[in-house]
Structure formats: structure tokens, C-alpha cells
Amino acid sequence: MAVRGTRAPVGEPLAEMREAELLALVRAQPLPRHVAVIMDGNGRWATQRGLPRVAGHRAGVKAARAIVRAADALGLGYVTLYAFSTENWSRPENEVSMLMRLLERAVRSELPELMARNVRLRLLGRTNGVPAGVRRGIERVAHETRHNTGLTLLMAFNYGGRDELVDAFRTLAARVRAGEVAPEAITEAHVSQALYAADVPDPDLLIRTSGEMRVSNFLLWQIAYTEFLVTPKLWPDFSAADLYRAVAEFQGRTRRFGGV
Ligand code: IPE
Ligand code: IPE
Ligand code: MG
């Protein structure tokens, strides 16, 4: 990527720069349109402090709020947060039900701020598999914010990349059966159009916290050429400055898309 605007002054590593400086630095260069985040490490954060795992999830919600504000300050177009995977149902029942309630309450209490920031909330996942009360609470916020034109916040909730592809294949199979498209005429565009958020560009940057080097069934189709950044920080410790540093690192990378 061509270097434009200001770069970090020589001798001042990103790690030592403060939030406002970082924000100015990254805003001076082309931004990723879409940043996706695997918010991992809430449980470890709590365990390290001798707290129950749910305390980690509560701290994780705070971190998510800070990241939405930071993404808005940056002027990003899309942020996708992985909040609950299709595999997370296998956790102890009390953790699952606490998480559901926590997420629903967090989203609901965020409505005034989302409106004030012109943020649009969208849900990504098999939301019909979520308890009705929780689903209705979150869907209402998505509905209320649907005309907002600033940041689009996609919340991956009961989301699985494989489920998303299975659902896309079902949609495509139905279109083939209806005679709308011939099997040999199916292109990548048809698959993309059958995904949960067909109009959203693929993520440019995928951040995973807590050091795990895996994708955990997130956005399998969409991340074909996404830049990865794994940080050892646990999600509740991930700050606005960390997001800006991640974007600065992204801006320093060369994306080749298979070319030279
Ligand atoms: C991420 O933190 C939050 C969710 C998966 C809902 P974890 O709960 O996975 O935390 P660790 O990985 O056990 O530390
Ligand atoms: C990924 O984290 C899912 C979310 C952040 C919601 P997990 O903690 O569930 O992933 P694994 O089990 O470590 O792969
Ligand atoms: Mg985890």
C-alpha cells in the first residue's frame, strides 16, 4: 500500500503512542472499510483475577462499547463483532443463559448512544435459534437503528461460518429448483449474494484477541483475503488505542491478492 500522509515519527514505536496521536496517525491514511473482531479471552481475564467467568463477559461488554466508539471516531464503515458462536451453546448452561441476558441487556441499553452516533446495528447469524425474549430485544434495536447512515455494527450472534454457508447453499439450491439459475452458471457472486449480509464488503482486517491462532468458524467465505492480526491481549483489556494500533499495522501491510 502506498504510504501517504503522516507515519509514526522515527523512534516512536506505536506501542508508546497515546490514543489521540494514534487516531490522528491512522486517520491520515486509507482506512480499512470493514474490521471484524473475534473478541476472545473474557473467561481467562476473569480467572486470572479469581472472578467468575461472567465477570469477564461483563468486562468484555465494556470493551466492546469502547471499540464501537473508537470505530466511530475513526470513521470505519463496518465493524463485525463475534459475540456468540454456534459452538458456544456447548458451554455450561448457566454461562450460556448469563451471556444471553448480558448481551441482550447491553444492546438494549446502547440504543440511545447508537442513535446519537448514527450507528446502525445489524444481526448476523441464525437468530431464530436464540431464545425469543433475547432475540426480540436485540431485533428491536436493529429495527430502531435501521435508517442510521454512519458506522454499521454487525453483531455475530448465534453465528457459525459453516451454518452461514449451509444456509447460502439452501438458498441457491432453491433458486436452481425454481429455474432462476442453472447449476453451471453459479458464480462466486451468487454465493456472496446468498450470505447473511450480502451487501457488506468482505472484512479487510480481522483481529483476534487472547493469542489463539484460529478462526473458530468465523466468516469462512468472507475472509479469503482478509489481513489477520492476533494480539495476546485478552478482550477486556483491548482498548481504543489497541484498535488504532491494529489499523496502523494494517496500513503498513502490502496486500497482494495472489498477485506480485
Ligand atoms: C470470548 O471469551 C467470549 C465468548 C466466546 C462469548 P471466552 O469466554 O471465550 O474467554 P476464554 O477464551 O475462555 O478466555
Ligand atoms: C470464538 O471464541 C467465538 C467468540 C468470540 C464469540 P471461542 O472461545 O468460542 O473459540 P475457541 O473455542 O477458542 O475456538
Ligand atoms: Mg474463548
CSV table of N, CA and C in Angstrom, one decimal, residues 1 32-34 36 188 192 201-206 215 218-229 250 253-260:
chain,number,residue,atom,x,y,z
A,1,MET,N,0.9,-1.2,0.0
A,1,MET,CA,0.0,0.0,0.0
A,1,MET,C,0.9,1.2,0.0
A,32,PRO,N,-9.2,0.7,6.6
A,32,PRO,CA,-10.0,-0.5,6.2
A,32,PRO,C,-11.4,-0.1,6.2
A,33,ARG,N,-12.2,-0.7,5.2
A,33,ARG,CA,-13.6,-0.4,5.2
A,33,ARG,C,-14.3,-1.2,6.3
A,34,HIS,N,-13.8,-2.4,6.5
A,34,HIS,CA,-14.6,-3.3,7.4
A,34,HIS,C,-13.5,-4.0,8.3
A,36,ALA,N,-13.3,-6.9,11.3
A,36,ALA,CA,-14.0,-7.9,12.0
A,36,ALA,C,-13.2,-8.3,13.3
A,188,GLU,N,-19.1,-17.0,-7.9
A,188,GLU,CA,-18.8,-16.6,-6.5
A,188,GLU,C,-19.8,-15.5,-6.1
A,192,SER,N,-21.9,-15.1,-2.6
A,192,SER,CA,-21.8,-13.9,-1.8
A,192,SER,C,-23.2,-13.3,-1.6
A,201,PRO,N,-19.2,-5.3,2.4
A,201,PRO,CA,-17.9,-5.8,1.8
A,201,PRO,C,-17.2,-6.7,2.8
A,202,ASP,N,-16.4,-7.6,2.2
A,202,ASP,CA,-15.6,-8.5,3.0
A,202,ASP,C,-14.7,-7.8,3.9
A,203,PRO,N,-14.4,-8.4,5.1
A,203,PRO,CA,-13.5,-7.6,6.0
A,203,PRO,C,-12.1,-7.4,5.4
A,204,ASP,N,-11.5,-6.3,5.7
A,204,ASP,CA,-10.2,-6.0,5.3
A,204,ASP,C,-9.2,-6.5,6.3
A,205,LEU,N,-9.7,-6.4,7.6
A,205,LEU,CA,-8.8,-6.7,8.7
A,205,LEU,C,-9.6,-7.6,9.7
A,206,LEU,N,-9.0,-8.7,10.2
A,206,LEU,CA,-9.6,-9.5,11.2
A,206,LEU,C,-8.7,-9.5,12.4
A,215,VAL,N,-9.6,-19.6,13.6
A,215,VAL,CA,-10.7,-18.8,13.0
A,215,VAL,C,-12.0,-19.1,13.8
A,218,PHE,N,-15.6,-18.4,12.0
A,218,PHE,CA,-16.0,-17.0,11.8
A,218,PHE,C,-15.8,-16.7,10.3
A,219,LEU,N,-16.9,-16.2,9.7
A,219,LEU,CA,-16.8,-15.6,8.3
A,219,LEU,C,-15.9,-16.4,7.3
A,220,LEU,N,-16.2,-17.6,7.2
A,220,LEU,CA,-15.3,-18.5,6.4
A,220,LEU,C,-15.2,-18.1,5.0
A,221,TRP,N,-16.2,-17.7,4.4
A,221,TRP,CA,-16.2,-17.3,3.0
A,221,TRP,C,-15.6,-15.9,2.8
A,222,GLN,N,-15.9,-15.0,3.7
A,222,GLN,CA,-15.6,-13.6,3.5
A,222,GLN,C,-14.1,-13.3,3.8
A,223,ILE,N,-13.4,-14.2,4.5
A,223,ILE,CA,-12.0,-13.8,4.9
A,223,ILE,C,-10.9,-14.3,4.0
A,224,ALA,N,-11.4,-14.7,2.7
A,224,ALA,CA,-10.4,-15.3,1.8
A,224,ALA,C,-9.1,-14.5,1.7
A,225,TYR,N,-9.2,-13.1,1.6
A,225,TYR,CA,-8.1,-12.3,1.5
A,225,TYR,C,-8.0,-11.2,2.6
A,226,THR,N,-8.6,-11.5,3.7
A,226,THR,CA,-8.5,-10.6,4.9
A,226,THR,C,-7.2,-10.7,5.6
A,227,GLU,N,-6.7,-9.5,6.0
A,227,GLU,CA,-5.4,-9.5,6.8
A,227,GLU,C,-5.7,-9.9,8.2
A,228,PHE,N,-4.9,-10.7,8.8
A,228,PHE,CA,-5.1,-11.2,10.2
A,228,PHE,C,-4.2,-10.5,11.1
A,229,LEU,N,-4.7,-10.2,12.3
A,229,LEU,CA,-3.9,-9.7,13.4
A,229,LEU,C,-4.3,-10.3,14.7
A,250,PHE,N,-2.2,-2.6,9.9
A,250,PHE,CA,-2.9,-2.9,8.7
A,250,PHE,C,-2.4,-2.0,7.6
A,253,ARG,N,0.8,-2.8,5.8
A,253,ARG,CA,0.9,-4.1,5.1
A,253,ARG,C,0.7,-4.0,3.6
A,254,THR,N,1.3,-4.9,2.9
A,254,THR,CA,1.1,-5.0,1.4
A,254,THR,C,0.1,-6.1,1.1
A,255,ARG,N,-1.0,-5.7,0.6
A,255,ARG,CA,-2.0,-6.8,0.2
A,255,ARG,C,-1.7,-7.2,-1.3
A,256,ARG,N,-1.6,-8.5,-1.5
A,256,ARG,CA,-1.3,-8.9,-2.8
A,256,ARG,C,-2.4,-9.6,-3.6
A,257,PHE,N,-3.3,-10.1,-2.9
A,257,PHE,CA,-4.4,-10.8,-3.5
A,257,PHE,C,-4.0,-11.8,-4.6
A,258,GLY,N,-2.9,-12.5,-4.3
A,258,GLY,CA,-2.4,-13.5,-5.2
A,258,GLY,C,-1.5,-13.0,-6.3
A,259,GLY,N,-1.4,-11.7,-6.4
A,259,GLY,CA,-0.6,-11.1,-7.5
A,259,GLY,C,0.9,-11.0,-7.0
A,260,VAL,N,1.6,-10.1,-7.7
A,260,VAL,CA,3.0,-10.0,-7.3
A,260,VAL,C,3.3,-8.6,-6.7
